Structures are given as structure tokens and as C-alpha cells.
Amino acid sequence: PHDDHVLLLYNPKEKNPIKRGGWTAGDPVPYAALSKVFAVIEDESSRLIIQDTLADFFRSVIELTPSDLVPCIYLCVCTELAPAYDNVQIGIGDAILIKSIGEATGTTPKFVKDLYQKQGDLGKVAQASRSKQSTLMTFQTKPKPLAVAHVYNDMVKIAKMSGNNSQASKCSIIKSLVVRCDKLSDEAKYVIRGLQGKLRIGLAGQSILVSLTQAFMHPKEQGDKALQAVRTLFVD
């Protein structure tokens, strides 16, 4: 069931990494958890606290669902979705995002564009539009909550699409992501910013590396598996 407890899944103040995560070991990492971390980081100015916050999240992922660590890292990196030699980069133009948000939230591209011109942040526009939308407009039953791996895989699909016929396919995937974002969370904001290739939360690549290092300072068997999975992440 998709209820309000999803928003409270991840508790950054909890010291125990398993309890902090809030999801069941082996289950996909909820995108709600990562978006909660993004929101905490966006409101924080201290680089050290940002690094600690992200390291704590990575530890929870390592303990609970180590196979999802790589997608989590790439969604933090944002612009690059694979090792540099694969050249999988994201950076969707505003026009297609505006169209997708309008169609996904039951508004219009003009409404979205006007709001964007006022606010200057398409992620916030998407969040505002999504929060005002009735789920019943598009679904008879509530959509399944987003998982980090699902968001990542969809972004990779979009990044690899090319050609004149790709616009409609991209729009379709973006719309499906937006309508699955929880209306009461910041998911839509960070999904759209991620698609733009700019999270705008002040998270530097070096901080991600430091956080990863901190996360592996207490290695466990799961941690070893996750470490193996990320060895190729930052290979030139």
C-alpha cells in the first residue's frame, strides 16, 4: 500500500543504519528515502554535515540493499549515469519537461511554463503541480511507490534515446515517473531536477567520494559486496 508512512521511511536522526533506512532488508531502496536525503542536504550549508548525512544514507543502503548502492550514487552524481567511458549523460531540455509535467499533472504546458518563469525552478514547479493533483485523475488505484533503481533505469533509458522519434518516448517515461511521485514528498522536485542534470542542492562530487569512504569505514559482508559493485564508478 502507498500511504503516508512512505514519507517517514528514512530517519536521518536515527543512529542505527538498519533502523535509519526504514525499509526491509533486500527490498528496493525507496526513492522517497533518497529524496529525503536530498532535501536535508539542500537545507544544510555545512559541507561536513552534508558529507555525514550522505554517508549515513550510504551505510543504510549497504546494510539493507547493497545492490542499489550504485544507482543511489549515480542519482547523487546526477549528470553522469555510468562510467565516463560509457558516456551516458542526462540533461533533458526544458521544453520536453514542461510538456511532460503539464500532461502528467493535469495542467497545461502553458501553466507550467508561466509558473516556471515566476519561480525559476522547474523541480519546484513539478512538485507544486503534483501536490495539487488528485491521484484519481490518473489512477483508480494509487500507483506503486518509486524505487531508486526504477528512477535510475528510466533515466538511463532516456539518456540513451536519440532521433526524431525519441521525444514522445522520453515524454512518456517522464510522465510515468511524475505521476508515481508521492504528492506529499519532494520526489517530483528531485526527479525533474535529476532529469535536467542539476540537483541544485550543493552536493559536490568530492563530497560524494568522501561520503562513500566514510560509509565503508565499518565494512561488513554486505559492504564488501557493495564496494565491489562501485569499483568501476569513477574510473576514467
CSV table of C-alpha atoms in Angstrom, one decimal:
chain,number,residue,atom,x,y,z
A,1,PRO,CA,0.0,0.0,0.0
A,2,HIS,CA,1.1,3.5,-0.8
A,3,ASP,CA,0.4,5.5,2.3
A,4,ASP,CA,1.9,8.4,4.2
A,5,HIS,CA,4.4,6.2,6.1
A,6,VAL,CA,6.5,6.2,2.9
A,7,LEU,CA,7.3,9.8,3.6
A,8,LEU,CA,8.7,8.9,7.0
A,9,LEU,CA,10.7,5.8,5.9
A,10,TYR,CA,14.1,7.4,6.2
A,11,ASN,CA,15.0,8.9,9.5
A,12,PRO,CA,18.4,10.8,9.2
A,13,LYS,CA,18.5,11.3,13.0
A,14,GLU,CA,18.5,7.5,13.7
A,15,LYS,CA,22.0,6.2,14.6
A,16,ASN,CA,21.4,2.6,13.7
A,17,PRO,CA,21.8,2.3,9.9
A,18,ILE,CA,19.2,-0.5,9.6
A,19,LYS,CA,16.6,1.3,11.6
A,20,ARG,CA,17.5,4.6,9.9
A,21,GLY,CA,16.7,3.2,6.5
A,22,GLY,CA,13.2,2.2,7.3
A,23,TRP,CA,12.8,-0.3,4.5
A,24,THR,CA,13.0,-4.1,4.7
A,25,ALA,CA,16.4,-5.7,4.0
A,26,GLY,CA,16.6,-6.9,0.4
A,27,ASP,CA,13.7,-4.6,-0.7
A,28,PRO,CA,14.5,-1.9,-3.3
A,29,VAL,CA,15.6,1.4,-1.8
A,30,PRO,CA,12.6,3.7,-1.9
A,31,TYR,CA,13.2,6.9,-3.9
A,32,ALA,CA,11.3,8.7,-1.0
A,33,ALA,CA,14.4,7.9,1.2
A,34,LEU,CA,16.9,9.4,-1.3
A,35,SER,CA,14.7,12.5,-1.9
A,36,LYS,CA,14.5,12.9,1.9
A,37,VAL,CA,18.3,12.9,2.0
A,38,PHE,CA,18.4,15.4,-0.9
A,39,ALA,CA,16.0,17.7,1.0
A,40,VAL,CA,18.2,17.6,4.2
A,41,ILE,CA,21.3,18.4,2.2
A,42,GLU,CA,19.6,21.2,0.3
A,43,ASP,CA,18.7,22.9,3.6
A,44,GLU,CA,22.2,22.4,5.0
A,45,SER,CA,25.2,24.7,4.4
A,46,SER,CA,27.9,22.8,6.3
A,47,ARG,CA,30.0,20.7,3.9
A,48,LEU,CA,30.9,18.3,6.8
A,49,ILE,CA,27.3,17.8,7.8
A,50,ILE,CA,26.3,17.2,4.2
A,51,GLN,CA,29.0,14.5,3.9
A,52,ASP,CA,27.9,12.9,7.1
A,53,THR,CA,24.3,12.9,6.1
A,54,LEU,CA,25.1,11.2,2.8
A,55,ALA,CA,27.5,8.8,4.4
A,56,ASP,CA,24.8,7.7,6.8
A,57,PHE,CA,22.4,7.1,3.9
A,58,PHE,CA,25.0,5.1,2.0
A,59,ARG,CA,25.6,3.0,5.2
A,60,SER,CA,21.9,2.2,5.3
A,61,VAL,CA,21.9,1.2,1.7
A,62,ILE,CA,24.9,-1.0,2.2
A,63,GLU,CA,23.3,-2.7,5.2
A,64,LEU,CA,19.9,-3.2,3.7
A,65,THR,CA,20.1,-3.3,-0.1
A,66,PRO,CA,23.7,-3.2,-1.3
A,67,SER,CA,22.8,-3.9,-4.9
A,68,ASP,CA,21.1,-0.5,-5.0
A,69,LEU,CA,24.2,1.4,-4.0
A,70,VAL,CA,25.4,2.1,-7.5
A,71,PRO,CA,22.1,3.6,-8.7
A,72,CYS,CA,22.0,5.7,-5.5
A,73,ILE,CA,25.5,7.1,-6.2
A,74,TYR,CA,24.7,7.9,-9.8
A,75,LEU,CA,21.5,9.8,-8.8
A,76,CYS,CA,23.7,11.8,-6.5
A,77,VAL,CA,26.2,12.5,-9.2
A,78,CYS,CA,23.3,13.4,-11.4
A,79,THR,CA,24.9,14.4,-14.7
A,80,GLU,CA,26.8,11.1,-15.3
A,81,LEU,CA,24.8,7.9,-15.1
A,82,ALA,CA,27.5,5.4,-15.9
A,83,PRO,CA,31.4,5.3,-16.0
A,84,ALA,CA,32.8,8.0,-18.2
A,85,TYR,CA,33.8,5.6,-21.0
A,86,ASP,CA,30.1,4.7,-21.5
A,87,ASN,CA,29.2,8.4,-22.0
A,88,VAL,CA,25.7,8.1,-20.5
A,89,GLN,CA,24.8,11.7,-19.6
A,90,ILE,CA,21.5,13.2,-18.6
A,91,GLY,CA,20.3,16.7,-19.4
A,92,ILE,CA,16.8,16.9,-20.7
A,93,GLY,CA,15.7,20.3,-22.2
A,94,ASP,CA,13.1,22.4,-20.5
A,95,ALA,CA,10.6,22.1,-23.4
A,96,ILE,CA,10.0,18.4,-23.1
A,97,LEU,CA,10.0,18.6,-19.3
A,98,ILE,CA,7.4,21.3,-19.3
A,99,LYS,CA,5.2,19.3,-21.7
A,100,SER,CA,5.6,16.2,-19.6
A,101,ILE,CA,4.8,17.9,-16.3
A,102,GLY,CA,1.7,19.5,-17.8
A,103,GLU,CA,0.4,16.3,-19.1
A,104,ALA,CA,1.3,14.3,-16.0
A,105,THR,CA,-0.3,16.6,-13.6
A,106,GLY,CA,-3.5,17.5,-15.5
A,107,THR,CA,-2.5,21.1,-16.1
A,108,THR,CA,-1.1,22.5,-19.3
A,109,PRO,CA,2.3,23.3,-20.7
A,110,LYS,CA,1.4,27.0,-20.7
A,111,PHE,CA,0.5,26.8,-17.0
A,112,VAL,CA,3.8,25.0,-16.2
A,113,LYS,CA,5.8,27.4,-18.3
A,114,ASP,CA,4.3,30.5,-16.7
A,115,LEU,CA,4.9,29.1,-13.2
A,116,TYR,CA,8.5,28.2,-14.2
A,117,GLN,CA,9.1,31.8,-15.3
A,118,LYS,CA,7.9,33.1,-12.0
A,119,GLN,CA,9.8,30.5,-9.8
A,120,GLY,CA,12.8,29.8,-11.9
A,121,ASP,CA,13.0,26.2,-10.7
A,122,LEU,CA,11.2,23.5,-12.8
A,123,GLY,CA,11.6,21.0,-10.0
A,124,LYS,CA,9.6,23.1,-7.6
A,125,VAL,CA,7.0,23.7,-10.3
A,126,ALA,CA,6.7,20.0,-10.8
A,127,GLN,CA,6.3,19.5,-7.0
A,128,ALA,CA,3.7,22.2,-6.7
A,129,SER,CA,1.7,20.9,-9.7
A,130,ARG,CA,1.9,17.3,-8.4
A,131,SER,CA,0.9,18.2,-4.9
A,132,LYS,CA,-2.3,19.9,-6.1
A,133,GLN,CA,-3.3,17.0,-8.3
A,134,SER,CA,-5.9,14.4,-7.4
A,135,THR,CA,-4.5,10.9,-7.8
A,136,LEU,CA,-7.9,9.8,-9.0
A,137,MET,CA,-7.4,12.0,-12.1
A,138,THR,CA,-5.0,9.5,-13.5
A,139,PHE,CA,-5.3,6.3,-11.4
A,140,GLN,CA,-8.2,4.3,-10.0
A,141,THR,CA,-5.7,2.8,-7.6
A,142,LYS,CA,-2.7,4.5,-6.1
A,143,PRO,CA,0.5,4.0,-8.1
A,144,LYS,CA,3.3,1.8,-6.7
A,145,PRO,CA,5.9,3.9,-4.9
A,146,LEU,CA,9.0,4.8,-6.8
A,147,ALA,CA,12.2,2.9,-6.1
A,148,VAL,CA,15.7,4.4,-6.7
A,149,ALA,CA,16.6,1.6,-9.2
A,150,HIS,CA,13.4,2.4,-11.2
A,151,VAL,CA,14.2,6.1,-11.4
A,152,TYR,CA,17.8,5.4,-12.3
A,153,ASN,CA,16.9,2.8,-15.0
A,154,ASP,CA,14.4,5.1,-16.6
A,155,MET,CA,16.9,8.0,-16.6
A,156,VAL,CA,19.4,5.7,-18.4
A,157,LYS,CA,16.8,4.8,-21.0
A,158,ILE,CA,16.1,8.4,-21.6
A,159,ALA,CA,19.7,9.3,-21.8
A,160,LYS,CA,20.4,6.7,-24.4
A,161,MET,CA,17.4,7.7,-26.6
A,162,SER,CA,18.1,9.6,-29.8
A,163,GLY,CA,16.5,10.5,-33.1
A,164,ASN,CA,13.4,12.4,-34.1
A,165,ASN,CA,11.0,9.8,-32.7
A,166,SER,CA,12.6,9.7,-29.3
A,167,GLN,CA,10.8,12.8,-27.9
A,168,ALA,CA,7.4,11.0,-27.5
A,169,SER,CA,9.1,8.1,-25.8
A,170,LYS,CA,11.0,10.4,-23.4
A,171,CYS,CA,7.9,12.3,-22.6
A,172,SER,CA,6.0,9.0,-21.8
A,173,ILE,CA,8.7,7.8,-19.4
A,174,ILE,CA,8.9,11.2,-17.7
A,175,LYS,CA,5.2,11.4,-17.3
A,176,SER,CA,5.1,7.9,-15.7
A,177,LEU,CA,7.8,9.0,-13.2
A,178,VAL,CA,6.0,12.2,-12.3
A,179,VAL,CA,2.6,10.5,-11.7
A,180,ARG,CA,4.3,8.0,-9.4
A,181,CYS,CA,5.9,10.7,-7.2
A,182,ASP,CA,4.3,10.9,-3.8
A,183,LYS,CA,2.4,14.2,-3.7
A,184,LEU,CA,3.4,14.9,-0.1
A,185,SER,CA,7.1,14.5,-0.6
A,186,ASP,CA,9.8,16.2,-2.6
A,187,GLU,CA,10.1,13.3,-5.1
A,188,ALA,CA,8.8,15.2,-8.1
A,189,LYS,CA,11.2,18.1,-7.4
A,190,TYR,CA,14.3,15.9,-7.4
A,191,VAL,CA,13.1,13.7,-10.3
A,192,ILE,CA,12.8,16.7,-12.6
A,193,ARG,CA,16.0,18.3,-11.4
A,194,GLY,CA,17.7,15.0,-11.9
A,195,LEU,CA,16.4,14.8,-15.5
A,196,GLN,CA,17.7,18.3,-16.0
A,197,GLY,CA,21.1,17.1,-14.8
A,198,LYS,CA,21.3,19.6,-12.0
A,199,LEU,CA,20.1,18.7,-8.5
A,200,ARG,CA,20.8,22.2,-7.2
A,201,ILE,CA,21.4,21.0,-3.6
A,202,GLY,CA,25.1,22.0,-3.3
A,203,LEU,CA,26.4,18.4,-3.4
A,204,ALA,CA,29.8,18.3,-4.9
A,205,GLY,CA,31.4,15.3,-6.5
A,206,GLN,CA,34.2,15.3,-4.0
A,207,SER,CA,31.7,15.2,-1.1
A,208,ILE,CA,30.1,12.1,-2.6
A,209,LEU,CA,33.5,10.4,-2.7
A,210,VAL,CA,34.2,11.4,0.9
A,211,SER,CA,30.8,10.1,2.0
A,212,LEU,CA,31.4,6.8,0.2
A,213,THR,CA,34.7,6.5,2.0
A,214,GLN,CA,33.1,7.2,5.4
A,215,ALA,CA,30.3,4.7,4.6
A,216,PHE,CA,32.9,1.9,4.1
A,217,MET,CA,34.8,2.6,7.2
A,218,HIS,CA,32.8,0.0,9.0
A,219,PRO,CA,33.0,-2.8,6.5
A,220,LYS,CA,30.6,-5.8,6.7
A,221,GLU,CA,29.9,-8.6,4.3
A,222,GLN,CA,27.2,-6.6,2.6
A,223,GLY,CA,29.6,-3.7,2.5
A,224,ASP,CA,32.2,-5.8,0.7
A,225,LYS,CA,29.6,-6.7,-2.0
A,226,ALA,CA,28.6,-3.1,-2.4
A,227,LEU,CA,32.2,-2.0,-2.6
A,228,GLN,CA,32.8,-4.5,-5.4
A,229,ALA,CA,29.9,-3.0,-7.3
A,230,VAL,CA,31.2,0.5,-7.1
A,231,ARG,CA,34.8,-0.1,-8.1
A,232,THR,CA,34.2,1.0,-11.7
A,233,LEU,CA,32.2,4.0,-10.8
A,234,PHE,CA,34.9,6.7,-11.0
A,235,VAL,CA,37.2,5.0,-13.5
A,236,ASP,CA,38.5,7.5,-16.1
